[in-house]
PDB file of C-alpha atoms and ligand atoms in Angstrom:
ATOM      1  CA  UNK A   1     -12.227  26.259   2.344  1.00 91.00           C
ATOM      2  CA  UNK A   2     -10.043  23.421   1.248  1.00 97.00           C
ATOM      3  CA  UNK A   3      -8.467  20.637   3.661  1.00 98.00           C
ATOM      4  CA  UNK A   4      -4.997  18.492   2.421  1.00 98.00           C
ATOM      5  CA  UNK A   5      -4.962  15.712   3.841  1.00 98.00           C
ATOM      6  CA  UNK A   6      -0.908  13.258   3.467  1.00 98.00           C
ATOM      7  CA  UNK A   7      -1.169  10.421   2.810  1.00 98.00           C
ATOM      8  CA  UNK A   8       1.806   6.855   2.902  1.00 98.00           C
ATOM      9  CA  UNK A   9       2.522   4.235   0.655  1.00 98.00           C
ATOM     10  CA  UNK A  10       2.821   0.653   2.330  1.00 97.00           C
ATOM     11  CA  UNK A  11       5.499  -2.225   1.871  1.00 97.00           C
ATOM     12  CA  UNK A  12       3.802  -5.716   3.255  1.00 97.00           C
ATOM     13  CA  UNK A  13       7.448  -7.618   5.423  1.00 98.00           C
ATOM     14  CA  UNK A  14       5.551 -10.495   5.458  1.00 98.00           C
ATOM     15  CA  UNK A  15       2.642 -11.427   3.035  1.00 98.00           C
ATOM     16  CA  UNK A  16       1.259 -14.626   4.177  1.00 98.00           C
ATOM     17  CA  UNK A  17      -1.992 -15.460   1.314  1.00 98.00           C
ATOM     18  CA  UNK A  18      -4.823 -18.871   2.183  1.00 97.00           C
ATOM     19  CA  UNK A  19      -6.459 -20.292   0.516  1.00 94.00           C
ATOM     20  CA  UNK A  20      -9.420 -18.848  -1.794  1.00 93.00           C
ATOM     21  CA  UNK A  21     -12.611 -18.493   0.167  1.00 94.00           C
ATOM     22  CA  UNK A  22     -16.225 -18.658  -0.570  1.00 94.00           C
ATOM     23  CA  UNK A  23     -16.102 -14.976  -1.457  1.00 94.00           C
ATOM     24  CA  UNK A  24     -13.158 -15.205  -3.166  1.00 93.00           C
ATOM     25  CA  UNK A  25     -11.105 -13.607  -1.082  1.00 96.00           C
ATOM     26  CA  UNK A  26      -7.835 -14.693   0.748  1.00 97.00           C
ATOM     27  CA  UNK A  27      -7.665 -14.895   4.231  1.00 97.00           C
ATOM     28  CA  UNK A  28      -4.390 -13.101   4.488  1.00 97.00           C
ATOM     29  CA  UNK A  29      -1.703 -12.670   8.042  1.00 98.00           C
ATOM     30  CA  UNK A  30      -0.242  -9.108   5.848  1.00 97.00           C
ATOM     31  CA  UNK A  31       1.984  -6.923   8.497  1.00 98.00           C
ATOM     32  CA  UNK A  32       2.238  -3.838   7.099  1.00 98.00           C
ATOM     33  CA  UNK A  33       4.615  -1.286   7.327  1.00 98.00           C
ATOM     34  CA  UNK A  34       4.023   2.351   5.477  1.00 98.00           C
ATOM     35  CA  UNK A  35       6.636   4.359   3.583  1.00 98.00           C
ATOM     36  CA  UNK A  36       7.970   8.068   3.496  1.00 98.00           C
ATOM     37  CA  UNK A  37       6.330   8.602  -0.339  1.00 97.00           C
ATOM     38  CA  UNK A  38       3.004  10.454  -0.086  1.00 98.00           C
ATOM     39  CA  UNK A  39       0.494  11.134  -2.308  1.00 98.00           C
ATOM     40  CA  UNK A  40      -1.516  14.448  -0.998  1.00 98.00           C
ATOM     41  CA  UNK A  41      -5.525  14.241  -1.390  1.00 98.00           C
ATOM     42  CA  UNK A  42      -7.200  18.034  -1.447  1.00 98.00           C
ATOM     43  CA  UNK A  43     -10.915  18.887  -1.353  1.00 98.00           C
ATOM     44  CA  UNK A  44     -12.534  21.507  -1.759  1.00 98.00           C
ATOM     45  CA  UNK A  45     -16.095  22.797  -1.942  1.00 98.00           C
ATOM     46  CA  UNK A  46     -17.756  22.380  -5.581  1.00 98.00           C
ATOM     47  CA  UNK A  47     -20.908  22.006  -7.468  1.00 97.00           C
ATOM     48  CA  UNK A  48     -20.470  18.681  -8.098  1.00 96.00           C
ATOM     49  CA  UNK A  49     -18.230  15.343  -7.274  1.00 98.00           C
ATOM     50  CA  UNK A  50     -15.381  15.488  -9.491  1.00 98.00           C
ATOM     51  CA  UNK A  51     -11.246  14.313  -9.296  1.00 98.00           C
ATOM     52  CA  UNK A  52      -8.227  15.603 -10.784  1.00 98.00           C
ATOM     53  CA  UNK A  53      -4.934  14.394 -10.500  1.00 98.00           C
ATOM     54  CA  UNK A  54      -1.165  15.332 -11.167  1.00 98.00           C
ATOM     55  CA  UNK A  55       1.737  13.854 -11.068  1.00 96.00           C
ATOM     56  CA  UNK A  56       4.229  11.546 -13.271  1.00 91.00           C
ATOM     57  CA  UNK A  57       1.893   8.627 -13.350  1.00 89.00           C
ATOM     58  CA  UNK A  58      -1.432  10.961 -13.348  1.00 94.00           C
ATOM     59  CA  UNK A  59      -2.420   9.766 -16.709  1.00 93.00           C
ATOM     60  CA  UNK A  60      -2.794   6.247 -15.413  1.00 92.00           C
ATOM     61  CA  UNK A  61      -5.277   7.463 -12.917  1.00 95.00           C
ATOM     62  CA  UNK A  62      -9.110   6.937 -13.412  1.00 95.00           C
ATOM     63  CA  UNK A  63     -10.996  10.032 -13.118  1.00 97.00           C
ATOM     64  CA  UNK A  64     -14.820   8.425 -12.351  1.00 96.00           C
ATOM     65  CA  UNK A  65     -16.444   7.471  -9.584  1.00 94.00           C
ATOM     66  CA  UNK A  66     -14.658   3.910  -9.753  1.00 95.00           C
ATOM     67  CA  UNK A  67     -11.428   5.641  -8.151  1.00 97.00           C
ATOM     68  CA  UNK A  68     -11.555   5.338  -4.010  1.00 98.00           C
ATOM     69  CA  UNK A  69     -11.624   8.538  -3.166  1.00 98.00           C
ATOM     70  CA  UNK A  70     -14.286   9.559  -5.663  1.00 98.00           C
ATOM     71  CA  UNK A  71     -16.495   6.154  -3.638  1.00 98.00           C
ATOM     72  CA  UNK A  72     -14.731   7.123  -0.155  1.00 98.00           C
ATOM     73  CA  UNK A  73     -16.238  10.908  -0.451  1.00 98.00           C
ATOM     74  CA  UNK A  74     -20.014   9.070  -1.452  1.00 98.00           C
ATOM     75  CA  UNK A  75     -19.982   6.722   1.184  1.00 98.00           C
ATOM     76  CA  UNK A  76     -19.426   9.064   3.592  1.00 98.00           C
ATOM     77  CA  UNK A  77     -22.169  11.381   2.197  1.00 98.00           C
ATOM     78  CA  UNK A  78     -23.968   8.353   2.232  1.00 97.00           C
ATOM     79  CA  UNK A  79     -23.387   8.087   5.587  1.00 97.00           C
ATOM     80  CA  UNK A  80     -24.433  11.360   6.655  1.00 96.00           C
ATOM     81  CA  UNK A  81     -27.655  12.317   4.237  1.00 96.00           C
ATOM     82  CA  UNK A  82     -26.378  15.397   2.670  1.00 96.00           C
ATOM     83  CA  UNK A  83     -24.182  14.981  -1.361  1.00 97.00           C
ATOM     84  CA  UNK A  84     -20.981  14.790  -1.685  1.00 98.00           C
ATOM     85  CA  UNK A  85     -20.443  18.040  -3.537  1.00 97.00           C
ATOM     86  CA  UNK A  86     -16.481  18.054  -3.735  1.00 98.00           C
ATOM     87  CA  UNK A  87     -14.007  18.883  -5.539  1.00 98.00           C
ATOM     88  CA  UNK A  88     -11.119  15.666  -4.709  1.00 98.00           C
ATOM     89  CA  UNK A  89      -7.184  16.768  -6.230  1.00 98.00           C
ATOM     90  CA  UNK A  90      -5.163  14.209  -5.946  1.00 98.00           C
ATOM     91  CA  UNK A  91      -1.643  15.292  -6.087  1.00 98.00           C
ATOM     92  CA  UNK A  92       0.377  11.684  -7.022  1.00 97.00           C
ATOM     93  CA  UNK A  93       3.678  10.392  -5.794  1.00 96.00           C
ATOM     94  CA  UNK A  94       2.651   6.818  -4.725  1.00 95.00           C
ATOM     95  CA  UNK A  95       3.567   4.817  -7.728  1.00 90.00           C
ATOM     96  CA  UNK A  96      -0.254   3.716  -9.397  1.00 88.00           C
ATOM     97  CA  UNK A  97      -0.408  -0.625 -10.270  1.00 83.00           C
ATOM     98  CA  UNK A  98       2.460  -0.756  -8.235  1.00 90.00           C
ATOM     99  CA  UNK A  99       1.549  -3.174  -5.426  1.00 91.00           C
ATOM    100  CA  UNK A 100       2.200  -0.434  -2.066  1.00 95.00           C
ATOM    101  CA  UNK A 101      -0.794   0.826  -1.550  1.00 94.00           C
ATOM    102  CA  UNK A 102      -1.595   3.806  -3.960  1.00 95.00           C
ATOM    103  CA  UNK A 103      -4.706   3.267  -4.685  1.00 96.00           C
ATOM    104  CA  UNK A 104      -5.926   2.839  -1.162  1.00 97.00           C
ATOM    105  CA  UNK A 105      -3.427   6.056   0.603  1.00 98.00           C
ATOM    106  CA  UNK A 106      -5.785   8.108  -1.695  1.00 98.00           C
ATOM    107  CA  UNK A 107      -8.929   6.531  -0.913  1.00 98.00           C
ATOM    108  CA  UNK A 108      -8.230   7.411   2.958  1.00 98.00           C
ATOM    109  CA  UNK A 109      -6.738  10.566   2.803  1.00 98.00           C
ATOM    110  CA  UNK A 110     -10.278  11.654   0.653  1.00 98.00           C
ATOM    111  CA  UNK A 111     -12.254  10.419   3.434  1.00 98.00           C
ATOM    112  CA  UNK A 112     -10.028  12.130   5.969  1.00 98.00           C
ATOM    113  CA  UNK A 113     -10.212  15.191   3.797  1.00 98.00           C
ATOM    114  CA  UNK A 114     -13.962  14.896   3.763  1.00 98.00           C
ATOM    115  CA  UNK A 115     -14.611  14.656   7.307  1.00 98.00           C
ATOM    116  CA  UNK A 116     -12.868  17.667   8.001  1.00 98.00           C
ATOM    117  CA  UNK A 117     -14.212  19.946   5.214  1.00 98.00           C
ATOM    118  CA  UNK A 118     -17.533  18.833   6.044  1.00 98.00           C
ATOM    119  CA  UNK A 119     -17.247  18.617   9.925  1.00 97.00           C
ATOM    120  CA  UNK A 120     -19.169  15.471  10.244  1.00 97.00           C
ATOM    121  CA  UNK A 121     -17.430  14.108  12.890  1.00 95.00           C
ATOM    122  CA  UNK A 122     -17.391  10.881  12.197  1.00 97.00           C
ATOM    123  CA  UNK A 123     -15.601   8.504  14.924  1.00 97.00           C
ATOM    124  CA  UNK A 124     -12.234   6.821  14.550  1.00 96.00           C
ATOM    125  CA  UNK A 125     -13.942   3.420  13.914  1.00 97.00           C
ATOM    126  CA  UNK A 126     -16.804   4.776  12.169  1.00 98.00           C
ATOM    127  CA  UNK A 127     -13.555   6.130   9.496  1.00 98.00           C
ATOM    128  CA  UNK A 128     -12.031   2.338   9.529  1.00 98.00           C
ATOM    129  CA  UNK A 129     -15.750   0.628   8.844  1.00 97.00           C
ATOM    130  CA  UNK A 130     -15.882   3.014   5.445  1.00 98.00           C
ATOM    131  CA  UNK A 131     -12.557   2.056   5.431  1.00 98.00           C
ATOM    132  CA  UNK A 132     -12.711  -1.736   4.680  1.00 97.00           C
ATOM    133  CA  UNK A 133     -15.719  -0.964   3.063  1.00 97.00           C
ATOM    134  CA  UNK A 134     -13.897   0.451   0.116  1.00 97.00           C
ATOM    135  CA  UNK A 135     -10.664  -2.048   0.388  1.00 96.00           C
ATOM    136  CA  UNK A 136      -8.603  -3.948   1.967  1.00 94.00           C
ATOM    137  CA  UNK A 137      -5.676  -1.962   2.571  1.00 95.00           C
ATOM    138  CA  UNK A 138      -7.598   1.228   3.702  1.00 97.00           C
ATOM    139  CA  UNK A 139      -7.361   1.031   6.785  1.00 97.00           C
ATOM    140  CA  UNK A 140      -4.279   0.198   6.952  1.00 98.00           C
ATOM    141  CA  UNK A 141      -3.483   3.452   4.661  1.00 98.00           C
ATOM    142  CA  UNK A 142      -5.540   5.404   7.955  1.00 98.00           C
ATOM    143  CA  UNK A 143      -3.411   4.647  10.927  1.00 98.00           C
ATOM    144  CA  UNK A 144       0.258   4.570   9.154  1.00 98.00           C
ATOM    145  CA  UNK A 145       3.036   3.375  11.262  1.00 98.00           C
ATOM    146  CA  UNK A 146       3.126  -0.580  11.215  1.00 98.00           C
ATOM    147  CA  UNK A 147       0.526  -2.912  12.021  1.00 98.00           C
ATOM    148  CA  UNK A 148      -0.928  -6.726  11.381  1.00 98.00           C
ATOM    149  CA  UNK A 149      -3.194  -7.137   8.875  1.00 98.00           C
ATOM    150  CA  UNK A 150      -6.477 -10.352   9.202  1.00 97.00           C
ATOM    151  CA  UNK A 151      -8.986 -10.980   8.014  1.00 96.00           C
ATOM    152  CA  UNK A 152      -8.690  -9.912   4.226  1.00 94.00           C
ATOM    153  CA  UNK A 153      -6.192  -7.205   5.238  1.00 93.00           C
ATOM    154  CA  UNK A 154      -9.042  -5.087   6.803  1.00 91.00           C
ATOM    155  CA  UNK A 155      -8.484  -6.164  10.753  1.00 94.00           C
ATOM    156  CA  UNK A 156      -5.606  -4.333  11.895  1.00 97.00           C
ATOM    157  CA  UNK A 157      -3.385  -4.843  14.727  1.00 97.00           C
ATOM    158  CA  UNK A 158      -0.893  -2.042  15.217  1.00 97.00           C
ATOM    159  CA  UNK A 159       2.655  -2.825  15.990  1.00 98.00           C
ATOM    160  CA  UNK A 160       5.485  -1.356  17.489  1.00 95.00           C
ATOM    161  CA  UNK A 161       8.818  -0.505  15.779  1.00 98.00           C
ATOM    162  CA  UNK A 162      11.654   0.171  17.635  1.00 98.00           C
ATOM    163  CA  UNK A 163      13.842   1.607  14.725  1.00 98.00           C
ATOM    164  CA  UNK A 164      13.551   3.215  11.336  1.00 98.00           C
ATOM    165  CA  UNK A 165      14.227   0.655   8.895  1.00 98.00           C
ATOM    166  CA  UNK A 166      15.521   2.130   5.254  1.00 98.00           C
ATOM    167  CA  UNK A 167      14.266   1.312   2.101  1.00 98.00           C
ATOM    168  CA  UNK A 168      14.562   1.014  -1.844  1.00 98.00           C
ATOM    169  CA  UNK A 169      11.811   0.859  -4.349  1.00 97.00           C
ATOM    170  CA  UNK A 170      12.300   0.186  -7.900  1.00 97.00           C
ATOM    171  CA  UNK A 171       9.257   0.874 -10.471  1.00 95.00           C
ATOM    172  CA  UNK A 172       8.451  -1.053 -13.612  1.00 96.00           C
ATOM    173  CA  UNK A 173       7.749  -0.332 -16.602  1.00 91.00           C
ATOM    174  CA  UNK A 174       3.882  -1.344 -16.687  1.00 91.00           C
ATOM    175  CA  UNK A 175       2.043  -2.024 -13.781  1.00 90.00           C
ATOM    176  CA  UNK A 176       0.482  -5.205 -12.270  1.00 93.00           C
ATOM    177  CA  UNK A 177      -3.771  -5.984 -11.176  1.00 93.00           C
ATOM    178  CA  UNK A 178      -3.767  -7.166  -8.055  1.00 93.00           C
ATOM    179  CA  UNK A 179      -6.732  -9.255  -9.179  1.00 95.00           C
ATOM    180  CA  UNK A 180      -4.664 -10.640 -11.684  1.00 97.00           C
ATOM    181  CA  UNK A 181      -1.696 -11.549  -9.026  1.00 97.00           C
ATOM    182  CA  UNK A 182      -3.879 -13.229  -6.641  1.00 98.00           C
ATOM    183  CA  UNK A 183      -5.225 -15.606 -10.024  1.00 98.00           C
ATOM    184  CA  UNK A 184      -1.950 -16.371 -10.563  1.00 98.00           C
ATOM    185  CA  UNK A 185      -1.735 -17.428  -6.738  1.00 98.00           C
ATOM    186  CA  UNK A 186      -4.577 -19.635  -6.916  1.00 98.00           C
ATOM    187  CA  UNK A 187      -3.367 -21.190 -10.752  1.00 98.00           C
ATOM    188  CA  UNK A 188      -0.339 -21.971  -9.141  1.00 98.00           C
ATOM    189  CA  UNK A 189      -1.333 -23.630  -5.965  1.00 97.00           C
ATOM    190  CA  UNK A 190      -3.975 -25.379  -7.412  1.00 95.00           C
ATOM    191  CA  UNK A 191      -4.362 -28.926  -5.458  1.00 94.00           C
ATOM    192  CA  UNK A 192      -1.729 -28.042  -3.205  1.00 96.00           C
ATOM    193  CA  UNK A 193      -2.497 -28.003   0.949  1.00 94.00           C
ATOM    194  CA  UNK A 194      -2.605 -24.486   1.491  1.00 96.00           C
ATOM    195  CA  UNK A 195      -1.742 -23.006   5.417  1.00 96.00           C
ATOM    196  CA  UNK A 196      -3.068 -21.354   7.169  1.00 96.00           C
ATOM    197  CA  UNK A 197      -2.023 -17.304   6.761  1.00 98.00           C
ATOM    198  CA  UNK A 198      -0.325 -16.899  10.177  1.00 97.00           C
ATOM    199  CA  UNK A 199       2.075 -13.943  11.424  1.00 98.00           C
ATOM    200  CA  UNK A 200       6.005 -14.827  11.931  1.00 98.00           C
ATOM    201  CA  UNK A 201       7.274 -14.259  14.817  1.00 98.00           C
ATOM    202  CA  UNK A 202      10.690 -13.419  14.311  1.00 98.00           C
ATOM    203  CA  UNK A 203       9.680 -11.097  12.126  1.00 98.00           C
ATOM    204  CA  UNK A 204       7.296  -8.933  14.859  1.00 98.00           C
ATOM    205  CA  UNK A 205      10.319  -9.534  16.670  1.00 98.00           C
ATOM    206  CA  UNK A 206      12.703  -7.525  14.487  1.00 98.00           C
ATOM    207  CA  UNK A 207      10.319  -5.257  14.211  1.00 98.00           C
ATOM    208  CA  UNK A 208       9.901  -4.549  17.563  1.00 98.00           C
ATOM    209  CA  UNK A 209      13.875  -4.913  17.565  1.00 98.00           C
ATOM    210  CA  UNK A 210      13.937  -2.239  15.248  1.00 98.00           C
ATOM    211  CA  UNK A 211      17.089  -4.963  14.223  1.00 98.00           C
ATOM    212  CA  UNK A 212      17.616  -4.478   9.969  1.00 98.00           C
ATOM    213  CA  UNK A 213      19.618  -7.869  10.177  1.00 98.00           C
ATOM    214  CA  UNK A 214      16.480 -10.184  11.273  1.00 98.00           C
ATOM    215  CA  UNK A 215      13.743  -8.542   9.698  1.00 98.00           C
ATOM    216  CA  UNK A 216      15.802  -8.973   6.807  1.00 98.00           C
ATOM    217  CA  UNK A 217      15.917 -12.518   7.192  1.00 98.00           C
ATOM    218  CA  UNK A 218      12.648 -13.252   8.713  1.00 98.00           C
ATOM    219  CA  UNK A 219      10.503 -11.103   5.378  1.00 98.00           C
ATOM    220  CA  UNK A 220       8.447 -13.082   2.557  1.00 98.00           C
ATOM    221  CA  UNK A 221       5.237 -12.523   0.514  1.00 98.00           C
ATOM    222  CA  UNK A 222       3.795 -15.449  -0.673  1.00 98.00           C
ATOM    223  CA  UNK A 223       1.991 -13.415  -3.950  1.00 98.00           C
ATOM    224  CA  UNK A 224       5.469 -12.855  -4.876  1.00 98.00           C
ATOM    225  CA  UNK A 225       5.983 -16.302  -6.843  1.00 98.00           C
ATOM    226  CA  UNK A 226       1.819 -15.224  -8.831  1.00 98.00           C
ATOM    227  CA  UNK A 227       4.140 -11.461  -9.406  1.00 98.00           C
ATOM    228  CA  UNK A 228       6.797 -13.173 -10.861  1.00 98.00           C
ATOM    229  CA  UNK A 229       4.918 -15.818 -12.866  1.00 98.00           C
ATOM    230  CA  UNK A 230       2.805 -12.722 -14.776  1.00 98.00           C
ATOM    231  CA  UNK A 231       6.266 -10.567 -14.690  1.00 98.00           C
ATOM    232  CA  UNK A 232       9.364 -12.885 -15.261  1.00 98.00           C
ATOM    233  CA  UNK A 233      11.592  -9.666 -15.709  1.00 97.00           C
ATOM    234  CA  UNK A 234      11.704  -8.695 -12.107  1.00 98.00           C
ATOM    235  CA  UNK A 235      13.852 -11.190 -11.256  1.00 98.00           C
ATOM    236  CA  UNK A 236      16.516  -9.005 -13.106  1.00 98.00           C
ATOM    237  CA  UNK A 237      15.760  -6.127 -11.211  1.00 98.00           C
ATOM    238  CA  UNK A 238      15.710  -8.027  -7.383  1.00 98.00           C
ATOM    239  CA  UNK A 239      18.897 -10.047  -8.244  1.00 98.00           C
ATOM    240  CA  UNK A 240      20.642  -6.316  -9.410  1.00 98.00           C
ATOM    241  CA  UNK A 241      19.674  -5.049  -5.855  1.00 98.00           C
ATOM    242  CA  UNK A 242      21.048  -8.087  -3.863  1.00 98.00           C
ATOM    243  CA  UNK A 243      24.317  -8.124  -6.032  1.00 98.00           C
ATOM    244  CA  UNK A 244      24.177  -3.955  -4.937  1.00 97.00           C
ATOM    245  CA  UNK A 245      24.378  -5.279  -1.104  1.00 97.00           C
ATOM    246  CA  UNK A 246      20.351  -5.772   0.313  1.00 98.00           C
ATOM    247  CA  UNK A 247      19.949  -7.307   3.293  1.00 98.00           C
ATOM    248  CA  UNK A 248      17.084  -8.328   1.343  1.00 98.00           C
ATOM    249  CA  UNK A 249      14.863  -7.855  -1.750  1.00 98.00           C
ATOM    250  CA  UNK A 250      11.096  -8.759  -2.427  1.00 97.00           C
ATOM    251  CA  UNK A 251       7.967  -7.817  -4.240  1.00 97.00           C
ATOM    252  CA  UNK A 252       5.730  -5.156  -3.032  1.00 95.00           C
ATOM    253  CA  UNK A 253       2.409  -6.052  -2.553  1.00 95.00           C
ATOM    254  CA  UNK A 254       0.890  -7.748  -5.774  1.00 95.00           C
ATOM    255  CA  UNK A 255       4.130  -5.689  -7.305  1.00 95.00           C
ATOM    256  CA  UNK A 256       5.175  -5.355  -9.623  1.00 96.00           C
ATOM    257  CA  UNK A 257       7.199  -2.566  -7.610  1.00 97.00           C
ATOM    258  CA  UNK A 258      10.229  -3.974  -6.117  1.00 98.00           C
ATOM    259  CA  UNK A 259      11.633  -3.398  -2.718  1.00 98.00           C
ATOM    260  CA  UNK A 260      15.128  -3.170  -1.062  1.00 98.00           C
ATOM    261  CA  UNK A 261      16.255  -3.591   2.994  1.00 98.00           C
ATOM    262  CA  UNK A 262      19.255  -1.390   3.491  1.00 98.00           C
ATOM    263  CA  UNK A 263      21.208  -1.523   6.754  1.00 98.00           C
ATOM    264  CA  UNK A 264      21.304   2.399   7.047  1.00 98.00           C
ATOM    265  CA  UNK A 265      20.747   5.032   4.527  1.00 98.00           C
ATOM    266  CA  UNK A 266      24.092   5.166   3.571  1.00 98.00           C
ATOM    267  CA  UNK A 267      23.838   1.546   1.993  1.00 98.00           C
ATOM    268  CA  UNK A 268      20.802   2.725   0.073  1.00 98.00           C
ATOM    269  CA  UNK A 269      21.977   5.386  -1.507  1.00 98.00           C
ATOM    270  CA  UNK A 270      24.488   2.382  -3.311  1.00 98.00           C
ATOM    271  CA  UNK A 271      21.551  -0.193  -3.734  1.00 98.00           C
ATOM    272  CA  UNK A 272      19.523   3.338  -5.405  1.00 98.00           C
ATOM    273  CA  UNK A 273      22.689   3.909  -7.615  1.00 98.00           C
ATOM    274  CA  UNK A 274      23.420   0.770  -8.281  1.00 98.00           C
ATOM    275  CA  UNK A 275      19.234  -0.271  -9.340  1.00 98.00           C
ATOM    276  CA  UNK A 276      19.244   2.867 -11.427  1.00 98.00           C
ATOM    277  CA  UNK A 277      22.512   2.009 -13.533  1.00 97.00           C
ATOM    278  CA  UNK A 278      21.404  -1.505 -13.759  1.00 97.00           C
ATOM    279  CA  UNK A 279      18.601  -0.836 -17.065  1.00 96.00           C
ATOM    280  CA  UNK A 280      16.028  -3.307 -15.027  1.00 97.00           C
ATOM    281  CA  UNK A 281      13.500  -0.938 -13.886  1.00 97.00           C
ATOM    282  CA  UNK A 282      11.842   2.343 -14.458  1.00 94.00           C
ATOM    283  CA  UNK A 283      12.649   4.310 -11.662  1.00 94.00           C
ATOM    284  CA  UNK A 284      14.243   4.266  -8.509  1.00 96.00           C
ATOM    285  CA  UNK A 285      13.536   5.808  -5.160  1.00 95.00           C
ATOM    286  CA  UNK A 286      14.483   6.190  -1.221  1.00 97.00           C
ATOM    287  CA  UNK A 287      12.722   6.400   1.799  1.00 97.00           C
ATOM    288  CA  UNK A 288      11.888   4.674   5.305  1.00 98.00           C
ATOM    289  CA  UNK A 289       9.406   3.311   7.375  1.00 98.00           C
ATOM    290  CA  UNK A 290       7.342   3.607   9.315  1.00 98.00           C
ATOM    291  CA  UNK A 291       5.617   6.368   8.622  1.00 98.00           C
ATOM    292  CA  UNK A 292       2.617   8.302   9.968  1.00 98.00           C
ATOM    293  CA  UNK A 293      -0.487   7.084   8.501  1.00 98.00           C
ATOM    294  CA  UNK A 294      -3.522  10.002   7.728  1.00 98.00           C
ATOM    295  CA  UNK A 295      -2.443  13.464   8.262  1.00 98.00           C
ATOM    296  CA  UNK A 296      -4.022  16.877   7.711  1.00 98.00           C
ATOM    297  CA  UNK A 297      -1.817  18.636   6.612  1.00 97.00           C
ATOM    298  CA  UNK A 298      -3.997  22.072   6.113  1.00 86.00           C
TER     299      UNK A 298
HETATM  300  O1  C5P B 301      -9.821  -5.237  -0.898  1.00 76.53           O
HETATM  301  P1  C5P B 301      -9.345  -5.148  -2.359  1.00 76.53           P
HETATM  302  O2  C5P B 301     -10.320  -4.331  -3.661  1.00 76.53           O
HETATM  303  O3  C5P B 301      -7.868  -3.953  -2.159  1.00 76.53           O
HETATM  304  O4  C5P B 301      -8.971  -6.148  -3.451  1.00 76.53           O
HETATM  305  C1  C5P B 301      -8.240  -6.108  -4.702  1.00 76.53           C
HETATM  306  C2  C5P B 301      -8.707  -8.061  -5.393  1.00 76.53           C
HETATM  307  O5  C5P B 301      -7.709  -8.366  -4.580  1.00 76.53           O
HETATM  308  C3  C5P B 301     -10.113  -8.234  -5.160  1.00 76.53           C
HETATM  309  O6  C5P B 301     -10.991  -8.126  -5.301  1.00 76.53           O
HETATM  310  C4  C5P B 301      -9.751  -9.450  -4.913  1.00 76.53           C
HETATM  311  O7  C5P B 301      -9.369  -9.780  -6.571  1.00 76.53           O
HETATM  312  C5  C5P B 301      -7.962  -9.779  -4.979  1.00 76.53           C
HETATM  313  N1  C5P B 301      -8.130  -9.645  -2.960  1.00 76.53           N
HETATM  314  C6  C5P B 301      -8.164 -11.360  -2.601  1.00 76.53           C
HETATM  315  N2  C5P B 301      -7.372 -11.183  -1.709  1.00 76.53           N
HETATM  316  C7  C5P B 301      -7.484 -10.097  -0.215  1.00 76.53           C
HETATM  317  C8  C5P B 301      -7.519  -9.806  -0.891  1.00 76.53           C
HETATM  318  C9  C5P B 301      -7.535  -9.119  -2.107  1.00 76.53           C
HETATM  319  O8  C5P B 301      -8.246 -11.978  -3.088  1.00 76.53           O
HETATM  320  N3  C5P B 301      -7.309 -10.805   0.982  1.00 76.53           N
END
């Protein structure tokens, strides 16, 4: 018997970042929107814990115990006094090291899949606790939809979304390390008074209304200057999307994937085509959000 869970990627429509805390993390006001790019995580009973991965970026995925899927299985097994004797296979479609929470999605997927396979029947709260131990973005991957994350991003409040938003994502030629982008944020803001991060009310209203123009006027990402500083060519990708009629352009999370909000599906297809021929990115995908969180499919 095996269990398969499908988990979505995310884009941060607002990422407000505070000053570094004593523990090195940053307080955030992080508005997550799950979008319809998915990884699939399948767990099957095995003699010992083993991780495999398939997909175009599979070569960049670590298959050892540091992978969040292995850590998720071990965390759940540890709590229930059993061994994590499973083969975990990741079918990877979310870009690796792209700022779209692909690794976090896999962690949430493995956790839910093991819970079902083992019949542990952990409560939602317990699963969310384990997710928060695994990483700041992992709880959101479990719940999906749209949510405001505070603290280091792990304390979630579900948000209402009144419509479907159409997006184009441009994948970059290389990845960016999230800790490196936060370190660059610290360097760029050194000596400055970094305000407390707060969610933008116009942005929350735009989500609730399902209004792409209003959302476009309100999106922001405080990590964008840091990502552009480490990867200046991203400015060319953003400019190409803007010239093609995107309502808003932004770096997704810590990058380097760039995100383009479109008025509708037709406009998204036009922006995607322009980006594909711009020579400023490795590949392009169109999708929409909100998308559901981790879901058992088999
Ligand atoms: O929580 P997660 O393991 O995903 O975070 C990866 C890295 O990103 C952290 O080690 C830290 O350097 C940085 N980070 C941060 N503040 C946050 C979230 C992440 O500084 N709120």
